[in-house]
Coordinates of C-alpha atoms in Angstrom, one line a residue:
M1 CA -29.7 24.2 -8.8
P2 CA -27.3 24.6 -11.9
P3 CA -23.8 25.8 -11.4
A4 CA -23.0 29.5 -11.5
H5 CA -20.7 28.9 -14.4
P6 CA -20.5 26.4 -17.2
F7 CA -16.9 25.5 -16.5
D8 CA -18.0 24.5 -13.0
F9 CA -20.3 21.9 -14.5
D10 CA -18.6 18.3 -14.9
Y11 CA -20.9 16.0 -16.8
A12 CA -18.8 12.9 -15.9
Q13 CA -19.4 13.8 -12.2
D14 CA -23.1 14.8 -12.7
D15 CA -24.3 12.0 -14.8
M16 CA -22.4 8.9 -14.4
S17 CA -20.3 9.0 -11.2
G18 CA -23.3 8.8 -9.0
D19 CA -24.1 5.5 -10.5
T20 CA -20.7 4.0 -10.0
L21 CA -19.0 2.8 -6.8
H22 CA -16.0 4.8 -6.0
E23 CA -12.8 3.7 -4.2
E24 CA -11.9 6.4 -1.4
C25 CA -8.2 6.9 -2.2
G26 CA -4.8 5.6 -3.0
V27 CA -1.8 5.8 -1.1
F28 CA 2.0 5.7 -2.1
G29 CA 5.3 6.5 -0.3
V30 CA 8.9 6.3 -1.3
V31 CA 12.1 6.2 1.0
G32 CA 15.9 6.0 0.1
V33 CA 16.0 7.9 -3.3
T34 CA 16.9 11.3 -4.4
D35 CA 13.9 13.6 -4.8
A36 CA 11.4 11.1 -3.5
A37 CA 8.5 13.2 -4.2
N38 CA 8.9 13.0 -7.8
F39 CA 8.6 9.2 -7.6
V40 CA 5.5 9.7 -5.3
A41 CA 3.9 12.1 -8.0
L42 CA 4.4 9.2 -10.5
G43 CA 3.0 6.7 -8.4
L44 CA 0.0 8.9 -7.5
H45 CA -0.7 9.4 -11.3
A46 CA -0.9 5.6 -11.7
L47 CA -3.4 5.4 -8.7
Q48 CA -5.6 8.3 -10.2
H49 CA -8.3 5.9 -10.7
R50 CA -8.6 5.4 -7.0
G51 CA -9.4 9.2 -6.3
Q52 CA -9.9 12.2 -8.6
E53 CA -10.9 14.8 -6.1
A54 CA -7.7 16.0 -4.8
G55 CA -4.0 15.0 -4.2
G56 CA -1.2 15.8 -1.7
I57 CA 2.4 15.1 -1.0
V58 CA 4.4 15.4 2.1
C59 CA 8.3 15.1 2.0
H60 CA 11.2 15.7 4.4
H61 CA 14.8 16.8 3.6
P62 CA 17.6 16.9 6.3
D63 CA 18.4 20.5 5.6
H64 CA 14.9 22.0 4.8
G65 CA 12.7 19.9 7.0
F66 CA 9.1 18.9 6.3
N67 CA 7.4 20.5 3.2
S68 CA 3.9 19.6 1.7
A69 CA 1.7 20.5 -1.3
R70 CA -2.0 19.7 -1.6
R71 CA -4.1 20.5 -4.7
F72 CA -7.6 19.9 -6.0
G73 CA -8.0 17.9 -9.2
Y74 CA -5.8 15.6 -11.2
V75 CA -2.2 14.6 -10.2
R76 CA -1.1 15.7 -13.8
D77 CA -2.4 19.2 -13.4
S78 CA -0.4 20.1 -10.5
F79 CA 2.2 17.5 -9.4
T80 CA 4.1 17.6 -12.9
K81 CA 5.1 21.3 -12.7
Q82 CA 8.8 21.7 -12.1
S83 CA 8.2 25.0 -10.0
L84 CA 6.0 22.9 -7.5
M85 CA 8.1 19.8 -7.3
E86 CA 11.2 21.8 -6.6
T87 CA 9.4 22.7 -3.4
L88 CA 9.2 19.1 -2.3
P89 CA 13.0 17.9 -1.9
G90 CA 14.3 15.0 0.2
P91 CA 14.7 11.2 0.1
V92 CA 11.5 10.4 1.9
A93 CA 8.1 11.3 0.7
I94 CA 4.3 10.0 0.9
G95 CA 1.3 10.9 -1.0
H96 CA -2.5 10.4 -1.5
V97 CA -5.0 10.8 -4.0
R98 CA -8.7 11.4 -2.6
Y99 CA -12.3 10.4 -3.5
S100 CA -14.1 11.5 -0.3
T101 CA -16.3 9.0 1.5
A102 CA -15.9 10.5 5.0
G103 CA -15.9 14.2 5.6
S104 CA -17.7 16.7 3.3
K105 CA -18.4 14.8 0.1
G106 CA -18.3 16.9 -3.1
Q107 CA -17.4 19.9 -0.8
T108 CA -13.9 19.2 0.1
A109 CA -11.7 21.7 1.9
I110 CA -8.2 21.8 1.3
R111 CA -7.7 21.0 4.9
D112 CA -9.4 17.7 4.3
V113 CA -6.7 16.7 1.8
Q114 CA -4.3 14.3 3.0
P115 CA -1.5 13.4 4.0
F116 CA -1.9 14.7 7.5
F117 CA 1.0 16.1 9.3
G118 CA 1.7 16.2 13.2
E119 CA 4.6 17.7 15.2
F120 CA 5.4 15.5 18.1
S121 CA 8.1 15.7 20.9
M122 CA 10.2 13.1 19.1
G123 CA 9.7 15.0 15.5
G124 CA 7.1 15.4 12.9
A125 CA 5.2 12.5 11.2
A126 CA 2.8 12.5 8.3
I127 CA -0.1 9.8 7.4
A128 CA -2.1 8.9 4.3
H129 CA -5.1 6.7 5.0
N130 CA -6.9 4.4 2.5
G131 CA -10.1 3.0 4.1
N132 CA -12.7 4.1 6.6
I133 CA -12.8 4.2 10.4
T134 CA -16.1 2.9 11.5
N135 CA -15.9 4.3 15.0
A136 CA -14.5 7.7 14.0
D137 CA -17.5 9.6 15.4
A138 CA -17.0 8.2 18.8
L139 CA -13.4 8.7 18.7
R140 CA -13.6 12.2 17.4
K141 CA -16.3 13.1 20.4
E142 CA -13.9 11.6 23.0
L143 CA -10.8 13.3 21.6
I144 CA -12.5 16.8 21.4
E145 CA -13.8 16.4 25.0
R146 CA -10.2 15.9 26.1
G147 CA -9.1 19.0 24.3
S148 CA -8.2 18.0 20.6
I149 CA -8.6 20.5 18.1
F150 CA -9.6 18.9 14.8
Q151 CA -8.6 20.8 11.5
S152 CA -10.5 18.6 9.1
S153 CA -13.8 16.7 8.6
S154 CA -11.8 13.6 7.6
D155 CA -12.0 10.3 9.7
S156 CA -8.2 9.8 9.2
E157 CA -7.2 12.8 11.3
C158 CA -8.3 10.7 14.4
I159 CA -5.1 8.8 13.9
I160 CA -3.0 11.7 14.3
H161 CA -4.6 12.8 17.4
L162 CA -4.4 9.5 19.0
M163 CA -0.7 9.3 18.1
A164 CA -0.5 12.7 19.9
R165 CA -1.9 11.4 23.1
S166 CA -0.1 8.1 23.1
L167 CA 2.6 7.7 25.8
Q168 CA 4.7 5.4 23.8
R169 CA 8.5 6.4 23.2
N170 CA 8.5 6.7 19.3
I171 CA 6.4 7.3 16.3
P172 CA 6.1 3.7 15.0
E173 CA 5.0 2.7 18.6
R174 CA 2.5 5.6 18.9
M175 CA 1.1 4.6 15.6
E176 CA 0.6 1.0 16.8
D177 CA -1.0 2.4 19.9
A178 CA -3.3 4.7 18.0
L179 CA -4.5 2.1 15.4
R180 CA -5.4 -0.4 18.2
R181 CA -8.1 2.1 18.9
V182 CA -9.4 2.2 15.5
E183 CA -12.2 0.0 13.9
G184 CA -12.9 -0.6 10.3
A185 CA -10.5 -0.7 7.4
F186 CA -7.3 1.0 6.9
S187 CA -4.0 0.9 4.8
V188 CA -1.7 3.5 6.1
V189 CA 1.4 4.8 4.6
A190 CA 3.2 7.2 6.9
M191 CA 6.7 8.8 7.3
T192 CA 8.9 10.3 9.9
R193 CA 12.2 12.3 9.1
T194 CA 14.1 9.1 8.2
K195 CA 11.5 6.2 7.9
L196 CA 8.5 5.0 5.8
I197 CA 5.8 3.0 7.7
G198 CA 3.2 0.8 6.2
V199 CA 0.3 -0.7 8.1
R200 CA -2.7 -2.9 7.1
D201 CA -5.7 -3.6 9.4
P202 CA -6.0 -7.1 10.9
L203 CA -8.6 -8.2 8.1
G204 CA -6.6 -6.7 5.2
V205 CA -9.6 -5.2 3.7
R206 CA -7.7 -2.5 1.8
P207 CA -4.4 -3.4 -0.4
L208 CA -1.0 -2.4 0.4
V209 CA 2.3 -3.6 -1.4
L210 CA 6.0 -3.4 -1.1
G211 CA 8.4 -2.5 -4.0
K212 CA 12.2 -2.1 -4.3
I213 CA 13.6 0.7 -6.3
A214 CA 17.5 1.4 -6.5
D215 CA 18.6 1.6 -3.0
G216 CA 15.2 2.6 -1.7
Y217 CA 11.8 0.9 -1.1
A218 CA 8.2 2.0 -2.0
L219 CA 4.7 1.4 -0.4
S220 CA 1.9 1.5 -2.9
S221 CA -2.0 0.6 -2.9
E222 CA -1.3 -1.4 -6.1
T223 CA 1.4 -3.0 -8.1
C224 CA 0.6 -0.7 -11.2
A225 CA 2.1 2.3 -9.5
L226 CA 5.4 0.4 -8.7
D227 CA 5.7 -0.4 -12.5
I228 CA 5.5 3.3 -13.5
I229 CA 8.6 4.1 -11.2
G230 CA 10.4 0.9 -12.4
A231 CA 10.3 -0.6 -8.8
E232 CA 10.3 -4.3 -8.2
F233 CA 7.4 -5.9 -6.8
V234 CA 8.6 -7.5 -3.3
R235 CA 5.5 -8.6 -1.6
E236 CA 2.1 -7.7 -0.2
I237 CA 2.1 -6.2 3.2
E238 CA 0.1 -8.9 5.2
P239 CA -3.1 -8.2 7.1
G240 CA -2.3 -6.9 10.5
E241 CA 1.4 -6.2 9.6
M242 CA 3.4 -3.0 10.2
V243 CA 6.6 -2.5 8.2
V244 CA 9.1 0.4 9.2
I245 CA 11.8 1.0 6.6
T246 CA 14.7 3.2 7.2
D247 CA 16.4 5.6 4.9
K248 CA 19.3 3.0 5.0
G249 CA 17.2 0.2 3.5
E250 CA 16.6 -1.6 6.9
I251 CA 13.0 -3.2 7.1
E252 CA 11.6 -4.1 10.4
S253 CA 8.2 -6.0 10.4
T254 CA 5.9 -6.4 13.4
R255 CA 2.3 -7.8 14.3
P256 CA 0.7 -5.1 16.4
F257 CA -2.9 -6.7 16.4
R258 CA -4.5 -9.8 17.3
P259 CA -4.5 -12.3 14.3
R260 CA -7.8 -12.5 12.4
P261 CA -8.7 -14.4 9.2
S262 CA -8.1 -12.1 6.1
R263 CA -11.1 -10.5 4.5
F264 CA -9.8 -8.7 1.6
C265 CA -12.3 -6.7 -0.4
I266 CA -13.5 -8.7 -3.2
F267 CA -14.7 -5.7 -5.2
E268 CA -10.9 -4.8 -5.6
H269 CA -10.9 -7.8 -8.1
V270 CA -14.2 -6.8 -9.7
Y271 CA -13.7 -3.1 -10.4
F272 CA -11.4 -0.9 -8.1
S273 CA -7.9 -2.0 -9.0
R274 CA -6.4 -1.4 -12.3
P275 CA -6.4 -4.5 -14.7
D276 CA -2.6 -4.4 -14.8
S277 CA -2.2 -4.8 -11.2
I278 CA -1.5 -8.1 -9.4
I279 CA -3.5 -9.1 -6.2
G280 CA -2.8 -12.0 -4.2
G281 CA -0.5 -13.4 -6.8
R282 CA -3.3 -13.1 -9.5
S283 CA -3.5 -10.7 -12.3
V284 CA -6.5 -8.6 -12.0
Y285 CA -7.3 -8.7 -15.7
E286 CA -7.1 -12.5 -15.8
T287 CA -9.5 -12.6 -12.8
R288 CA -11.9 -10.3 -14.6
R289 CA -11.7 -12.3 -17.7
Q290 CA -12.5 -15.4 -15.5
I291 CA -15.7 -13.8 -14.1
G292 CA -16.9 -13.4 -17.6
V293 CA -16.3 -17.0 -18.3
E294 CA -18.1 -18.0 -15.2
L295 CA -20.9 -15.7 -16.1
A296 CA -21.3 -17.2 -19.5
R297 CA -21.6 -20.6 -17.9
E298 CA -24.2 -19.5 -15.3
A299 CA -26.3 -17.3 -17.6
P300 CA -26.1 -18.3 -21.1
M301 CA -28.0 -16.4 -24.0
D302 CA -28.4 -16.9 -27.7
A303 CA -27.2 -13.7 -29.2
D304 CA -25.1 -12.2 -32.0
L305 CA -22.8 -10.0 -30.2
V306 CA -21.0 -9.5 -26.7
C307 CA -20.3 -5.9 -26.0
P308 CA -18.6 -4.5 -22.9
V309 CA -19.6 -1.3 -21.2
P310 CA -16.3 0.4 -21.4
D311 CA -13.9 0.3 -19.6
S312 CA -14.5 -1.6 -16.6
G313 CA -16.6 -4.4 -18.4
T314 CA -14.1 -5.1 -21.1
P315 CA -12.2 -8.1 -19.5
A316 CA -15.2 -9.8 -18.4
A317 CA -17.0 -9.4 -21.9
I318 CA -13.9 -10.8 -23.5
G319 CA -14.2 -14.0 -21.1
F320 CA -17.9 -14.2 -21.7
A321 CA -17.5 -14.1 -25.6
H322 CA -14.6 -16.7 -25.5
E323 CA -16.6 -19.1 -23.2
S324 CA -19.8 -18.6 -25.1
G325 CA -18.5 -18.6 -28.7
I326 CA -20.5 -15.4 -29.6
P327 CA -18.4 -12.7 -31.3
Y328 CA -17.0 -9.9 -29.2
G329 CA -17.3 -6.4 -30.5
M330 CA -16.8 -2.8 -29.3
G331 CA -20.3 -1.8 -29.7
I332 CA -19.7 1.2 -27.4
V333 CA -16.8 3.6 -27.8
R334 CA -15.6 5.6 -24.8
N335 CA -14.5 9.3 -25.3
Q336 CA -11.2 9.3 -23.5
Y337 CA -11.1 13.1 -23.3
M338 CA -14.6 13.7 -21.9
G339 CA -14.5 16.4 -19.3
R340 CA -15.8 19.9 -18.5
T341 CA -17.5 21.8 -21.4
F342 CA -17.8 25.4 -22.3
I343 CA -21.4 24.8 -23.4
E344 CA -24.1 26.4 -21.1
P345 CA -25.4 23.5 -19.1
T346 CA -29.2 23.6 -19.9
E347 CA -31.5 20.7 -19.1
Q348 CA -31.1 19.3 -22.6
I349 CA -27.4 19.4 -22.6
R350 CA -27.2 17.9 -19.1
N351 CA -29.3 14.9 -20.3
M352 CA -26.5 14.2 -22.8
G353 CA -24.0 13.3 -20.1
V354 CA -23.6 9.5 -21.0
R355 CA -23.7 10.4 -24.6
L356 CA -20.7 12.7 -24.2
K357 CA -18.8 10.0 -22.5
L358 CA -20.0 6.9 -24.4
N359 CA -21.0 6.7 -28.0
V360 CA -22.6 3.6 -29.7
N361 CA -21.0 2.0 -32.9
R362 CA -24.3 1.8 -35.0
A363 CA -22.8 0.0 -37.9
L364 CA -21.9 -2.9 -35.5
I365 CA -25.0 -2.9 -33.5
K366 CA -27.9 -2.3 -36.0
G367 CA -30.1 -5.5 -36.1
K368 CA -28.1 -7.4 -33.7
R369 CA -29.1 -9.3 -30.4
V370 CA -26.7 -7.7 -28.0
I371 CA -25.3 -8.9 -24.7
L372 CA -24.0 -5.9 -22.8
V373 CA -21.5 -6.8 -20.0
D374 CA -20.9 -4.3 -17.3
D375 CA -19.1 -4.6 -13.7
S376 CA -22.1 -3.6 -11.6
V377 CA -25.5 -2.0 -11.3
V378 CA -25.6 0.6 -8.5
R379 CA -28.7 2.9 -8.9
G380 CA -29.5 1.6 -12.6
T381 CA -29.6 5.3 -14.1
T382 CA -26.6 4.8 -16.4
S383 CA -27.7 1.2 -17.2
R384 CA -31.1 2.6 -18.6
K385 CA -29.4 5.4 -20.6
I386 CA -27.0 2.8 -22.1
K387 CA -29.9 0.6 -22.9
E388 CA -31.7 3.3 -24.7
M389 CA -28.7 4.4 -26.8
I390 CA -28.3 0.7 -27.9
L391 CA -31.9 0.3 -28.8
D392 CA -31.7 3.7 -30.7
A393 CA -28.8 2.4 -32.6
G394 CA -31.3 -0.4 -34.0
A395 CA -30.3 -3.3 -31.6
A396 CA -32.9 -6.1 -32.0
E397 CA -32.5 -7.2 -28.4
V398 CA -30.5 -5.9 -25.3
H399 CA -29.4 -8.4 -22.6
F400 CA -27.5 -7.4 -19.5
R401 CA -24.8 -9.6 -17.9
I402 CA -23.3 -8.2 -14.7
A403 CA -19.9 -9.2 -13.6
S404 CA -20.7 -9.0 -9.8
P405 CA -23.7 -10.1 -7.6
P406 CA -26.5 -7.5 -6.9
T407 CA -25.0 -4.5 -4.9
A408 CA -27.9 -4.5 -2.1
W409 CA -25.8 -3.0 1.0
P410 CA -23.6 0.0 1.5
C411 CA -19.9 -0.3 2.2
F412 CA -18.5 1.1 5.4
Y413 CA -14.8 0.3 4.7
G414 CA -13.6 3.1 2.3
V415 CA -16.1 2.7 -0.6
D416 CA -18.4 5.6 -1.7
T417 CA -21.9 3.7 -1.8
P418 CA -25.2 5.4 -1.9
Q419 CA -27.6 4.9 1.0
R420 CA -29.1 1.5 1.1
E421 CA -32.6 2.5 -0.2
K422 CA -30.9 4.1 -3.3
L423 CA -29.3 0.7 -4.3
L424 CA -31.5 -0.8 -6.9
A425 CA -31.0 -4.3 -5.6
A426 CA -31.8 -3.6 -2.1
T427 CA -35.5 -2.8 -3.0
M428 CA -35.9 -4.9 -6.2
S429 CA -35.8 -8.5 -7.1
E430 CA -33.8 -9.6 -10.4
D431 CA -36.9 -9.6 -12.4
E432 CA -38.1 -6.3 -11.1
M433 CA -34.6 -4.8 -11.9
R434 CA -34.9 -6.3 -15.4
E435 CA -38.4 -4.6 -15.9
H436 CA -37.1 -1.4 -14.4
L437 CA -34.1 -1.2 -16.8
G438 CA -36.2 -2.3 -19.6
V439 CA -34.0 -4.9 -21.0
D440 CA -35.0 -8.4 -22.5
S441 CA -32.8 -10.2 -19.8
L442 CA -30.7 -9.4 -16.8
K443 CA -28.4 -11.7 -14.9
F444 CA -25.7 -11.2 -12.2
I445 CA -22.9 -13.7 -11.6
S446 CA -23.7 -15.6 -8.3
L447 CA -21.5 -15.0 -5.1
D448 CA -20.2 -18.5 -5.5
G449 CA -19.3 -17.9 -9.2
L450 CA -17.5 -14.6 -8.1
Y451 CA -15.5 -16.6 -5.6
R452 CA -14.6 -19.3 -8.1
A453 CA -13.3 -16.5 -10.5
V454 CA -11.0 -15.0 -7.9
G455 CA -9.6 -18.6 -7.4
E456 CA -11.7 -20.3 -4.7
A457 CA -12.6 -23.4 -6.6
E458 CA -15.1 -24.4 -3.9
G459 CA -16.8 -21.2 -3.8
R460 CA -17.7 -19.1 -0.8
K461 CA -17.4 -20.5 2.7
A462 CA -20.4 -19.5 4.4
S463 CA -19.3 -20.0 7.8
C464 CA -16.0 -18.0 7.2
P465 CA -16.1 -16.2 3.9
Q466 CA -12.7 -15.7 2.4
Y467 CA -13.3 -12.0 1.4
C468 CA -15.3 -9.0 2.4
D469 CA -18.4 -9.1 0.4
A470 CA -20.6 -7.1 2.6
C471 CA -21.8 -4.9 -0.4
F472 CA -23.4 -8.3 -1.8
S473 CA -24.1 -10.3 1.2
G474 CA -24.9 -7.8 4.1
E475 CA -22.4 -9.7 6.2
Y476 CA -20.1 -7.1 7.7
P477 CA -16.9 -8.3 9.1
V478 CA -16.5 -5.3 11.4
E479 CA -19.6 -3.7 12.9
P480 CA -20.2 -0.3 11.6
A481 CA -20.7 1.1 15.0
D482 CA -21.1 4.8 14.0
M483 CA -23.7 4.0 11.3
I484 CA -25.6 1.8 13.8
Q485 CA -25.6 4.6 16.0
K486 CA -27.2 6.8 13.3
G487 CA -29.9 4.1 12.6
F488 CA -28.5 1.7 10.2
Q489 CA -30.1 -1.7 10.4
M490 CA -27.9 -4.7 10.0
K491 CA -29.0 -7.8 8.2
A492 CA -30.9 -10.0 10.5
A493 CA -29.2 -13.4 11.3
E494 CA -30.4 -16.2 9.2

């Protein structure tokens, strides 16, 4: 059913976003600086790629107590206004940008927007969570039966209720207690009146880094957000680690969970993180360029032009072109200012969604055998439309090279993935996908090739994979209990 008003129609969401994997959110926190919320707003702006649906900030001031602001839309549209930021004083603050995976997707209520706040006997605390709790349904049912009253549809609210029921003496200990009950993936940034707290789950699936700014410290989902506030990158918070940072600059590190081998999300390297971030001591840009190098070695093709699908395919296309010796060219140009439109969204206009966002450089494409490099194929709808645009511009041949293995399984650890039957690679072979997309050739990087590109020279260790790659392999490091309860079929043991 079409929207009631043309301003309510978002071509980017309608036409392309459903064919792209989305990170759930980004988290950021600062302690020990004047007007910490201003730094948090800047950090969230740098993390906007991790969530565009909504954002929120909670802060504390010794004289004014806790204050918060939650808004739908982009950080720049709300958290850059002086009138709003003046309501968020104090030396400690945390923030969150959201793209929903748990809760009411696409119908977010303001009560679902993080950070969440709770008032305890020893004072207030707020939490912002990146990831997904795989036993949230069971926890929620148990907590409601014991009298908890939930305000949101978010899985993250379980953490606040578990903290409220803990008998531990202080908030960090209550958080430890609560998170021991939680299964799945979580990087949490939390705050009390005087402390900033950061925690990663035992597998370290989702990222979290520590930075130093003036006399204070910052916690962030990515290093690029530290750069924007002029903070110095100190280190990554390690899997299973909790850090508690006081407003005096003291840092205490503990290990609340049983040690387990790290299983960081490999798709952070492929797509989610910004290319100017550093992960595990490696430049994300350089890793993506190396993916293109591996792809050129694994799936060479005689062609005239290597062209990225912007922007996520650009570093891999550069690597592919360099390794293959085929010229690199911007055959597709992205309209950086594409957004809502005043045009009545008729079916004809609706079908222009991809063209409003991407346009073909006809002078470069015409008559050429073109290799298109993209980060992934999810449902394939966008890939087909891009292929049609390239052929309409006069390309002689179109070949797809994909900088990740086939996405055949949904993610339950904080990534918005379609149901398995809607994933092209779950129901089709590579040849069937090539025929479905209508391209001259289609090749994906192998799982071993991807591991080599991220620095694992020997490739993937099948007995104990170095990363979480469940979306490619179907091997889930944490059993998705809630989804199994709802009928999800795990991959059969080989």
